[in-house]
PDB file of C-alpha atoms and ligand atoms in Angstrom:
ATOM      1  CA  MET A 422     -37.560 -13.307  53.273  1.00 49.00           C
ATOM      2  CA  THR A 423     -34.494 -16.282  53.607  1.00 50.00           C
ATOM      3  CA  GLU A 424     -33.979 -18.891  51.305  1.00 54.00           C
ATOM      4  CA  SER A 425     -34.466 -21.593  53.464  1.00 71.00           C
ATOM      5  CA  MET A 426     -38.621 -20.534  53.926  1.00 89.00           C
ATOM      6  CA  VAL A 427     -40.714 -23.805  52.783  1.00 96.00           C
ATOM      7  CA  ARG A 428     -42.358 -22.288  49.462  1.00 97.00           C
ATOM      8  CA  PRO A 429     -45.644 -23.323  47.484  1.00 98.00           C
ATOM      9  CA  SER A 430     -44.927 -24.640  44.359  1.00 98.00           C
ATOM     10  CA  HIS A 431     -48.328 -23.650  43.134  1.00 98.00           C
ATOM     11  CA  ILE A 432     -50.158 -20.397  43.748  1.00 98.00           C
ATOM     12  CA  ALA A 433     -54.259 -19.919  43.216  1.00 99.00           C
ATOM     13  CA  ILE A 434     -55.197 -16.215  43.663  1.00 99.00           C
ATOM     14  CA  VAL A 435     -58.762 -14.776  43.702  1.00 99.00           C
ATOM     15  CA  MET A 436     -57.947 -11.059  42.765  1.00 98.00           C
ATOM     16  CA  ASP A 437     -60.778  -9.472  44.087  1.00 99.00           C
ATOM     17  CA  GLY A 438     -61.711  -5.457  45.174  1.00 98.00           C
ATOM     18  CA  ASN A 439     -61.296  -4.194  42.589  1.00 98.00           C
ATOM     19  CA  GLY A 440     -64.509  -2.684  42.972  1.00 98.00           C
ATOM     20  CA  ARG A 441     -64.150  -0.955  45.996  1.00 98.00           C
ATOM     21  CA  TRP A 442     -60.473  -0.064  45.351  1.00 98.00           C
ATOM     22  CA  ALA A 443     -62.180   2.578  42.244  1.00 98.00           C
ATOM     23  CA  GLU A 444     -64.644   3.404  44.645  1.00 98.00           C
ATOM     24  CA  GLN A 445     -61.950   4.710  47.182  1.00 98.00           C
ATOM     25  CA  GLN A 446     -60.469   6.582  44.663  1.00 96.00           C
ATOM     26  CA  GLY A 447     -63.577   8.086  43.541  1.00 98.00           C
ATOM     27  CA  GLN A 448     -63.373   6.660  39.788  1.00 98.00           C
ATOM     28  CA  PRO A 449     -65.561   4.675  37.867  1.00 98.00           C
ATOM     29  CA  ARG A 450     -65.976   0.659  38.426  1.00 98.00           C
ATOM     30  CA  SER A 451     -63.562  -0.072  34.973  1.00 97.00           C
ATOM     31  CA  GLN A 452     -60.565   2.069  36.636  1.00 98.00           C
ATOM     32  CA  GLY A 453     -60.293  -0.199  39.712  1.00 98.00           C
ATOM     33  CA  HIS A 454     -60.473  -3.570  36.805  1.00 98.00           C
ATOM     34  CA  GLN A 455     -57.570  -1.551  35.203  1.00 98.00           C
ATOM     35  CA  ALA A 456     -55.106  -1.307  37.712  1.00 98.00           C
ATOM     36  CA  GLY A 457     -56.001  -4.985  38.665  1.00 98.00           C
ATOM     37  CA  SER A 458     -54.859  -5.679  34.972  1.00 97.00           C
ATOM     38  CA  ASP A 459     -51.324  -3.814  35.996  1.00 97.00           C
ATOM     39  CA  ALA A 460     -50.834  -6.127  39.353  1.00 98.00           C
ATOM     40  CA  LEU A 461     -51.832  -8.928  37.533  1.00 98.00           C
ATOM     41  CA  LYS A 462     -48.437  -8.032  35.160  1.00 97.00           C
ATOM     42  CA  ARG A 463     -46.497  -7.472  38.635  1.00 98.00           C
ATOM     43  CA  THR A 464     -47.858 -10.631  40.249  1.00 98.00           C
ATOM     44  CA  VAL A 465     -46.949 -12.328  37.267  1.00 98.00           C
ATOM     45  CA  GLU A 466     -43.031 -11.052  37.463  1.00 98.00           C
ATOM     46  CA  ALA A 467     -42.960 -12.130  41.260  1.00 98.00           C
ATOM     47  CA  VAL A 468     -44.067 -15.260  41.363  1.00 98.00           C
ATOM     48  CA  GLY A 469     -41.410 -15.884  38.452  1.00 97.00           C
ATOM     49  CA  LYS A 470     -38.539 -13.978  40.146  1.00 97.00           C
ATOM     50  CA  ARG A 471     -39.527 -16.185  43.631  1.00 98.00           C
ATOM     51  CA  GLY A 472     -39.054 -19.578  42.001  1.00 95.00           C
ATOM     52  CA  ILE A 473     -42.578 -20.511  41.928  1.00 98.00           C
ATOM     53  CA  SER A 474     -43.379 -22.816  39.319  1.00 98.00           C
ATOM     54  CA  THR A 475     -47.086 -22.088  38.664  1.00 98.00           C
ATOM     55  CA  LEU A 476     -49.706 -19.573  39.354  1.00 98.00           C
ATOM     56  CA  THR A 477     -53.592 -19.685  38.812  1.00 98.00           C
ATOM     57  CA  VAL A 478     -55.305 -16.982  39.210  1.00 98.00           C
ATOM     58  CA  TYR A 479     -59.331 -15.637  38.716  1.00 98.00           C
ATOM     59  CA  ALA A 480     -60.435 -13.587  36.547  1.00 98.00           C
ATOM     60  CA  PHE A 481     -63.551 -13.389  35.850  1.00 98.00           C
ATOM     61  CA  SER A 482     -66.409 -16.198  36.898  1.00 98.00           C
ATOM     62  CA  SER A 483     -68.677 -18.111  35.674  1.00 98.00           C
ATOM     63  CA  GLU A 484     -71.689 -16.052  37.813  1.00 98.00           C
ATOM     64  CA  ASN A 485     -69.708 -12.361  37.203  1.00 98.00           C
ATOM     65  CA  TRP A 486     -72.274 -12.163  33.917  1.00 98.00           C
ATOM     66  CA  GLN A 487     -74.597 -11.396  35.676  1.00 98.00           C
ATOM     67  CA  ARG A 488     -73.089  -8.134  36.762  1.00 98.00           C
ATOM     68  CA  PRO A 489     -74.343  -4.651  34.037  1.00 98.00           C
ATOM     69  CA  SER A 490     -73.933  -5.010  30.570  1.00 98.00           C
ATOM     70  CA  VAL A 491     -71.375  -2.646  30.766  1.00 97.00           C
ATOM     71  CA  GLU A 492     -68.800  -3.567  33.814  1.00 98.00           C
ATOM     72  CA  VAL A 493     -68.914  -7.314  31.963  1.00 98.00           C
ATOM     73  CA  LYS A 494     -68.393  -6.060  28.176  1.00 98.00           C
ATOM     74  CA  HIS A 495     -65.377  -3.476  29.940  1.00 98.00           C
ATOM     75  CA  LEU A 496     -64.249  -6.937  31.244  1.00 98.00           C
ATOM     76  CA  LEU A 497     -64.205  -8.814  27.571  1.00 98.00           C
ATOM     77  CA  GLU A 498     -62.860  -5.384  26.578  1.00 97.00           C
ATOM     78  CA  LEU A 499     -60.353  -6.083  28.816  1.00 97.00           C
ATOM     79  CA  PHE A 500     -59.418  -9.182  28.561  1.00 98.00           C
ATOM     80  CA  LEU A 501     -58.776  -9.051  24.144  1.00 97.00           C
ATOM     81  CA  ASN A 502     -56.809  -6.485  24.819  1.00 96.00           C
ATOM     82  CA  ALA A 503     -54.384  -8.257  26.784  1.00 96.00           C
ATOM     83  CA  LEU A 504     -54.777 -11.130  24.157  1.00 96.00           C
ATOM     84  CA  ASN A 505     -53.617  -8.993  21.653  1.00 94.00           C
ATOM     85  CA  ARG A 506     -51.069  -6.743  24.027  1.00 95.00           C
ATOM     86  CA  ASP A 507     -48.818  -8.202  26.560  1.00 96.00           C
ATOM     87  CA  VAL A 508     -48.690 -12.456  25.554  1.00 97.00           C
ATOM     88  CA  ALA A 509     -45.697 -11.428  23.718  1.00 97.00           C
ATOM     89  CA  GLU A 510     -44.494 -10.272  26.265  1.00 97.00           C
ATOM     90  CA  LEU A 511     -45.536 -13.664  28.663  1.00 98.00           C
ATOM     91  CA  ASP A 512     -44.070 -15.319  25.660  1.00 98.00           C
ATOM     92  CA  GLU A 513     -40.284 -13.806  26.288  1.00 98.00           C
ATOM     93  CA  ASN A 514     -40.621 -14.429  29.803  1.00 97.00           C
ATOM     94  CA  ASN A 515     -41.062 -18.071  29.518  1.00 98.00           C
ATOM     95  CA  VAL A 516     -44.135 -17.818  30.553  1.00 98.00           C
ATOM     96  CA  CYS A 517     -46.860 -21.307  29.112  1.00 98.00           C
ATOM     97  CA  LEU A 518     -50.387 -19.506  29.514  1.00 98.00           C
ATOM     98  CA  ARG A 519     -53.547 -21.175  29.314  1.00 98.00           C
ATOM     99  CA  PHE A 520     -57.229 -20.575  30.509  1.00 98.00           C
ATOM    100  CA  ILE A 521     -59.408 -22.448  32.381  1.00 98.00           C
ATOM    101  CA  GLY A 522     -62.727 -22.448  32.084  1.00 98.00           C
ATOM    102  CA  ASN A 523     -65.938 -22.778  29.847  1.00 98.00           C
ATOM    103  CA  ARG A 524     -64.567 -20.553  26.595  1.00 97.00           C
ATOM    104  CA  SER A 525     -68.238 -21.679  24.390  1.00 96.00           C
ATOM    105  CA  ALA A 526     -69.595 -18.482  25.915  1.00 97.00           C
ATOM    106  CA  PHE A 527     -67.055 -16.268  24.119  1.00 98.00           C
ATOM    107  CA  ASN A 528     -67.110 -14.491  21.248  1.00 97.00           C
ATOM    108  CA  ALA A 529     -64.804 -15.869  17.990  1.00 98.00           C
ATOM    109  CA  ALA A 530     -62.585 -13.054  18.576  1.00 97.00           C
ATOM    110  CA  ILE A 531     -62.012 -13.780  22.156  1.00 98.00           C
ATOM    111  CA  ARG A 532     -61.691 -17.610  21.807  1.00 98.00           C
ATOM    112  CA  ASP A 533     -59.378 -17.507  18.540  1.00 98.00           C
ATOM    113  CA  GLY A 534     -57.349 -15.082  20.913  1.00 98.00           C
ATOM    114  CA  MET A 535     -56.382 -17.381  24.211  1.00 98.00           C
ATOM    115  CA  ARG A 536     -56.177 -20.614  21.252  1.00 98.00           C
ATOM    116  CA  ARG A 537     -53.033 -18.480  19.614  1.00 98.00           C
ATOM    117  CA  ALA A 538     -51.512 -17.582  23.145  1.00 98.00           C
ATOM    118  CA  GLU A 539     -51.809 -21.309  24.124  1.00 98.00           C
ATOM    119  CA  ALA A 540     -50.140 -22.433  20.939  1.00 98.00           C
ATOM    120  CA  LYS A 541     -46.985 -19.091  20.976  1.00 98.00           C
ATOM    121  CA  THR A 542     -46.504 -20.537  25.000  1.00 98.00           C
ATOM    122  CA  ARG A 543     -46.944 -23.796  25.038  1.00 98.00           C
ATOM    123  CA  GLU A 544     -43.429 -24.777  24.882  1.00 98.00           C
ATOM    124  CA  ASN A 545     -42.173 -22.421  27.749  1.00 98.00           C
ATOM    125  CA  ASP A 546     -41.525 -23.447  30.992  1.00 97.00           C
ATOM    126  CA  GLY A 547     -40.163 -20.973  32.957  1.00 97.00           C
ATOM    127  CA  LEU A 548     -43.771 -20.397  34.994  1.00 98.00           C
ATOM    128  CA  PHE A 549     -47.003 -22.177  34.038  1.00 98.00           C
ATOM    129  CA  LEU A 550     -50.193 -19.477  34.186  1.00 98.00           C
ATOM    130  CA  ASN A 551     -53.604 -20.121  33.972  1.00 98.00           C
ATOM    131  CA  VAL A 552     -55.749 -17.730  33.818  1.00 98.00           C
ATOM    132  CA  ALA A 553     -59.881 -18.917  35.052  1.00 98.00           C
ATOM    133  CA  VAL A 554     -62.450 -17.308  32.542  1.00 98.00           C
ATOM    134  CA  ASN A 555     -65.792 -18.623  32.364  1.00 98.00           C
ATOM    135  CA  TYR A 556     -64.554 -19.942  35.338  1.00 98.00           C
ATOM    136  CA  GLY A 557     -66.674 -22.054  37.773  1.00 98.00           C
ATOM    137  CA  GLY A 558     -66.235 -24.668  40.099  1.00 98.00           C
ATOM    138  CA  HIS A 559     -69.462 -26.288  39.855  1.00 98.00           C
ATOM    139  CA  ALA A 560     -69.786 -26.247  35.795  1.00 98.00           C
ATOM    140  CA  GLU A 561     -66.361 -27.821  36.193  1.00 98.00           C
ATOM    141  CA  ILE A 562     -66.832 -30.321  37.976  1.00 98.00           C
ATOM    142  CA  VAL A 563     -70.313 -31.327  35.929  1.00 98.00           C
ATOM    143  CA  GLU A 564     -68.635 -31.460  32.926  1.00 98.00           C
ATOM    144  CA  ALA A 565     -66.156 -33.319  34.233  1.00 98.00           C
ATOM    145  CA  VAL A 566     -69.608 -36.211  35.153  1.00 98.00           C
ATOM    146  CA  GLN A 567     -70.965 -35.557  31.848  1.00 98.00           C
ATOM    147  CA  GLN A 568     -67.441 -36.442  30.288  1.00 98.00           C
ATOM    148  CA  LEU A 569     -67.526 -39.289  31.474  1.00 98.00           C
ATOM    149  CA  GLY A 570     -71.468 -40.068  31.594  1.00 98.00           C
ATOM    150  CA  HIS A 571     -70.791 -40.363  28.072  1.00 98.00           C
ATOM    151  CA  GLU A 572     -67.967 -42.927  27.865  1.00 98.00           C
ATOM    152  CA  ILE A 573     -69.811 -45.252  29.709  1.00 98.00           C
ATOM    153  CA  THR A 574     -72.798 -44.382  26.972  1.00 98.00           C
ATOM    154  CA  GLN A 575     -69.856 -45.109  24.110  1.00 98.00           C
ATOM    155  CA  GLY A 576     -69.342 -48.573  26.393  1.00 98.00           C
ATOM    156  CA  VAL A 577     -65.421 -46.770  26.921  1.00 98.00           C
ATOM    157  CA  LEU A 578     -65.414 -46.671  30.119  1.00 98.00           C
ATOM    158  CA  ARG A 579     -67.170 -48.735  33.232  1.00 98.00           C
ATOM    159  CA  PRO A 580     -68.165 -46.982  36.278  1.00 98.00           C
ATOM    160  CA  GLU A 581     -65.847 -48.836  38.675  1.00 98.00           C
ATOM    161  CA  GLN A 582     -63.060 -47.398  37.073  1.00 98.00           C
ATOM    162  CA  ILE A 583     -63.645 -44.088  37.647  1.00 98.00           C
ATOM    163  CA  THR A 584     -60.804 -43.411  40.131  1.00 98.00           C
ATOM    164  CA  GLU A 585     -60.080 -40.225  41.580  1.00 98.00           C
ATOM    165  CA  ALA A 586     -56.681 -39.247  39.152  1.00 98.00           C
ATOM    166  CA  LEU A 587     -59.747 -40.366  36.771  1.00 98.00           C
ATOM    167  CA  PHE A 588     -61.886 -38.044  37.633  1.00 98.00           C
ATOM    168  CA  GLU A 589     -59.096 -35.490  38.175  1.00 98.00           C
ATOM    169  CA  ASP A 590     -58.081 -35.892  34.712  1.00 98.00           C
ATOM    170  CA  ARG A 591     -61.706 -34.997  32.755  1.00 98.00           C
ATOM    171  CA  LEU A 592     -61.422 -31.584  35.153  1.00 98.00           C
ATOM    172  CA  TYR A 593     -60.287 -28.086  33.359  1.00 97.00           C
ATOM    173  CA  THR A 594     -57.316 -28.440  35.549  1.00 97.00           C
ATOM    174  CA  ARG A 595     -55.794 -31.476  34.322  1.00 97.00           C
ATOM    175  CA  GLY A 596     -52.055 -32.683  34.481  1.00 96.00           C
ATOM    176  CA  LEU A 597     -52.352 -29.402  36.885  1.00 96.00           C
ATOM    177  CA  PRO A 598     -50.971 -30.564  40.380  1.00 96.00           C
ATOM    178  CA  ALA A 599     -52.866 -28.283  43.322  1.00 98.00           C
ATOM    179  CA  PRO A 600     -52.543 -25.835  44.730  1.00 98.00           C
ATOM    180  CA  ASP A 601     -50.292 -25.019  47.729  1.00 98.00           C
ATOM    181  CA  LEU A 602     -51.711 -21.919  48.592  1.00 98.00           C
ATOM    182  CA  LEU A 603     -54.750 -20.078  48.110  1.00 99.00           C
ATOM    183  CA  ILE A 604     -54.493 -16.322  48.651  1.00 99.00           C
ATOM    184  CA  ARG A 605     -57.567 -14.004  48.304  1.00 99.00           C
ATOM    185  CA  THR A 606     -57.498 -10.495  48.540  1.00 99.00           C
ATOM    186  CA  GLY A 607     -60.511  -7.925  49.326  1.00 98.00           C
ATOM    187  CA  GLY A 608     -61.158  -9.273  52.683  1.00 98.00           C
ATOM    188  CA  GLU A 609     -63.879 -11.257  51.843  1.00 98.00           C
ATOM    189  CA  GLN A 610     -63.222 -15.041  53.584  1.00 98.00           C
ATOM    190  CA  ARG A 611     -64.784 -17.472  50.636  1.00 98.00           C
ATOM    191  CA  LEU A 612     -64.505 -19.294  47.898  1.00 98.00           C
ATOM    192  CA  SER A 613     -66.996 -17.823  45.591  1.00 98.00           C
ATOM    193  CA  ASN A 614     -67.137 -20.841  43.321  1.00 98.00           C
ATOM    194  CA  PHE A 615     -62.797 -21.104  42.616  1.00 98.00           C
ATOM    195  CA  LEU A 616     -61.504 -24.421  42.707  1.00 98.00           C
ATOM    196  CA  LEU A 617     -63.657 -26.225  44.427  1.00 98.00           C
ATOM    197  CA  TRP A 618     -62.137 -30.268  43.889  1.00 98.00           C
ATOM    198  CA  GLN A 619     -58.905 -28.203  43.955  1.00 98.00           C
ATOM    199  CA  LEU A 620     -58.569 -26.594  47.049  1.00 98.00           C
ATOM    200  CA  ALA A 621     -58.958 -30.010  49.026  1.00 98.00           C
ATOM    201  CA  TYR A 622     -55.456 -29.387  50.984  1.00 98.00           C
ATOM    202  CA  THR A 623     -54.940 -25.945  50.400  1.00 98.00           C
ATOM    203  CA  GLU A 624     -53.894 -23.314  52.505  1.00 98.00           C
ATOM    204  CA  LEU A 625     -55.690 -20.208  53.071  1.00 98.00           C
ATOM    205  CA  TYR A 626     -54.811 -16.421  53.059  1.00 99.00           C
ATOM    206  CA  PHE A 627     -57.357 -14.186  52.998  1.00 99.00           C
ATOM    207  CA  THR A 628     -55.782  -9.794  53.176  1.00 99.00           C
ATOM    208  CA  ASP A 629     -57.723  -7.028  53.318  1.00 98.00           C
ATOM    209  CA  THR A 630     -55.725  -4.985  50.750  1.00 99.00           C
ATOM    210  CA  LEU A 631     -57.946  -4.693  47.900  1.00 99.00           C
ATOM    211  CA  TRP A 632     -55.905  -6.463  44.385  1.00 98.00           C
ATOM    212  CA  PRO A 633     -55.064  -3.143  41.991  1.00 98.00           C
ATOM    213  CA  ASP A 634     -52.860  -2.491  45.472  1.00 98.00           C
ATOM    214  CA  PHE A 635     -51.271  -5.889  45.951  1.00 98.00           C
ATOM    215  CA  ASP A 636     -47.700  -6.065  45.317  1.00 98.00           C
ATOM    216  CA  GLU A 637     -43.923  -8.045  46.234  1.00 98.00           C
ATOM    217  CA  GLN A 638     -44.144  -6.819  49.755  1.00 98.00           C
ATOM    218  CA  HIS A 639     -47.900  -8.294  49.930  1.00 98.00           C
ATOM    219  CA  LEU A 640     -46.711 -11.728  47.757  1.00 98.00           C
ATOM    220  CA  ASP A 641     -43.472 -11.769  50.250  1.00 98.00           C
ATOM    221  CA  ILE A 642     -45.718 -11.922  53.475  1.00 98.00           C
ATOM    222  CA  ALA A 643     -48.350 -14.078  52.069  1.00 98.00           C
ATOM    223  CA  LEU A 644     -45.448 -16.751  51.232  1.00 98.00           C
ATOM    224  CA  ALA A 645     -43.474 -16.018  55.372  1.00 98.00           C
ATOM    225  CA  ASP A 646     -47.508 -17.228  56.498  1.00 98.00           C
ATOM    226  CA  PHE A 647     -47.269 -20.394  54.741  1.00 98.00           C
ATOM    227  CA  ALA A 648     -43.842 -21.328  55.333  1.00 98.00           C
ATOM    228  CA  LYS A 649     -45.476 -21.020  58.870  1.00 98.00           C
ATOM    229  CA  ARG A 650     -47.851 -23.342  58.437  1.00 97.00           C
ATOM    230  CA  GLN A 651     -48.076 -26.918  59.458  1.00 96.00           C
ATOM    231  CA  ARG A 652     -49.438 -29.334  56.595  1.00 96.00           C
ATOM    232  CA  ARG A 653     -50.639 -32.381  57.926  1.00 96.00           C
ATOM    233  CA  PHE A 654     -52.905 -33.519  54.740  1.00 96.00           C
ATOM    234  CA  GLY A 655     -55.148 -36.026  57.038  1.00 96.00           C
ATOM    235  CA  THR A 656     -51.997 -37.599  59.954  1.00 96.00           C
ATOM    236  CA  LEU A 657     -49.481 -36.522  61.854  1.00 91.00           C
ATOM    237  CA  PRO A 658     -46.937 -34.415  62.151  1.00 80.00           C
ATOM    238  CA  GLN A 659     -43.288 -35.987  60.657  1.00 71.00           C
ATOM    239  CA  ALA A 660     -41.830 -36.417  64.470  1.00 68.00           C
ATOM    240  CA  GLU A 661     -44.888 -38.488  66.028  1.00 71.00           C
ATOM    241  CA  HIS A 662     -44.431 -41.488  63.697  1.00 63.00           C
ATOM    242  CA  ALA A 663     -41.719 -42.412  64.997  1.00 57.00           C
TER     243      ALA A 663
HETATM  244  C1  IPE B 836     -62.441  -8.478  41.307  1.00 65.52           C
HETATM  245  O1  IPE B 836     -62.893  -7.805  41.448  1.00 65.52           O
HETATM  246  C2  IPE B 836     -62.533  -8.117  40.076  1.00 65.52           C
HETATM  247  C3  IPE B 836     -63.400  -9.593  38.913  1.00 65.52           C
HETATM  248  C4  IPE B 836     -64.507 -10.046  40.167  1.00 65.52           C
HETATM  249  C5  IPE B 836     -63.575  -9.485  37.582  1.00 65.52           C
HETATM  250  P1  IPE B 836     -64.751  -6.922  42.130  1.00 65.52           P
HETATM  251  O2  IPE B 836     -65.419  -6.332  40.747  1.00 65.52           O
HETATM  252  O3  IPE B 836     -65.542  -8.336  42.665  1.00 65.52           O
HETATM  253  O4  IPE B 836     -64.210  -6.012  43.201  1.00 65.52           O
HETATM  254  P2  IPE B 836     -65.825  -5.863  44.104  1.00 65.52           P
HETATM  255  O5  IPE B 836     -65.163  -7.032  45.043  1.00 65.52           O
HETATM  256  O6  IPE B 836     -66.409  -5.089  43.641  1.00 65.52           O
HETATM  257  O7  IPE B 836     -64.262  -4.954  44.833  1.00 65.52           O
HETATM  258  C1  IPE B 837     -64.999 -13.633  42.725  1.00 65.52           C
HETATM  259  O1  IPE B 837     -65.037 -12.326  43.171  1.00 65.52           O
HETATM  260  C2  IPE B 837     -64.223 -13.510  41.176  1.00 65.52           C
HETATM  261  C3  IPE B 837     -62.914 -12.560  40.756  1.00 65.52           C
HETATM  262  C4  IPE B 837     -62.234 -13.001  41.409  1.00 65.52           C
HETATM  263  C5  IPE B 837     -62.810 -13.569  39.580  1.00 65.52           C
HETATM  264  P1  IPE B 837     -66.103 -12.162  43.222  1.00 65.52           P
HETATM  265  O2  IPE B 837     -66.640 -10.112  43.556  1.00 65.52           O
HETATM  266  O3  IPE B 837     -66.901 -12.206  41.733  1.00 65.52           O
HETATM  267  O4  IPE B 837     -67.200 -12.560  44.649  1.00 65.52           O
HETATM  268  P2  IPE B 837     -67.965 -11.737  45.283  1.00 65.52           P
HETATM  269  O5  IPE B 837     -69.125 -11.683  44.567  1.00 65.52           O
HETATM  270  O6  IPE B 837     -67.948 -11.857  46.691  1.00 65.52           O
HETATM  271  O7  IPE B 837     -68.258 -13.349  46.075  1.00 65.52           O
HETATM  272 MG1   MG B 838     -65.870  -8.428  44.187  1.00 65.52          MG
END
C-alpha cells in the first residue's frame, strides 16, 4: 500500500460468518464466535495502526435474540468476559470505547460493564471504537422519533425545528461522522438492519472471507478498493464543475 492512498476516516464492519467458519472446522458455533472475538482484537489493532480514527462494528443485532438460547447465552458470556478482560488493554492503547444499541435488554452486570468501560476510556483519542450491541437500525430510528415526540409534547420543540442535523443528534451515533466505508464479511450482500440512516453515502465492500479469517491483508485489500472509488454525493466529479 502506498502512503498517498485516500483512506476512510470511519470504517463500519458487519462481522459475519462465525457460524460457517466453525462448521468448516467441524467445531460448535461457539468456537466460531470465540475466533470472531480474536479477529476483532486483531482488526482494532490493525485499524488503529493505519491512522483510521473511527471503527464501528456490528456485534449483536436486535434480531439475533431470535437465535437458539444456548447461542445467545454464549454470546452474552463472551461479551461480559470481553468487558471484564479486554478493556484495560484497549485503554492502554488509547482506544475510546462506546456502545450503540438498546441497553435495556441486558442484565445489570453487562450494563454496568458497558458503563465502566465507557467511563474508563472516555478521555482516549487514539481510536474511537463503537460496538453495536442489541442494535437495530429500525429501532434506532423509532427511538429517535419517540424522543422528538416527547420534546414536542413537553413544548420544548416545534415540528418545523426538526432538521436532518437535529434528527441525527437523537440517534445512538450522535456526534459521530457517517462511515466512509462499510465492510461486510461472510459473503452476504445486505445490511441486516445496520446503520440504515448513517450509510446513505457510504461505500460498500463485500467479501466472502469469513469474519474469523479476516486479517490485516484483507483489511488492506478493502482499503485499496476504497481508494479507487469515486465519491460523488450526488454531485459531479470535481473537474466537471469547471
Ligand atoms: C456473526 O456470525 C456473529 C453474530 C451475528 C453474532 P454468524 O453467527 O452470523 O455466522 P454465520 O452467518 O451463521 O456463519
Ligand atoms: C448481522 O449478521 C449481524 C451481526 C453481524 C452482528 P446476521 O448473521 O445476523 O445477519 P443475517 O441473518 O444473515 O441477515
Ligand atoms: Mg450470519
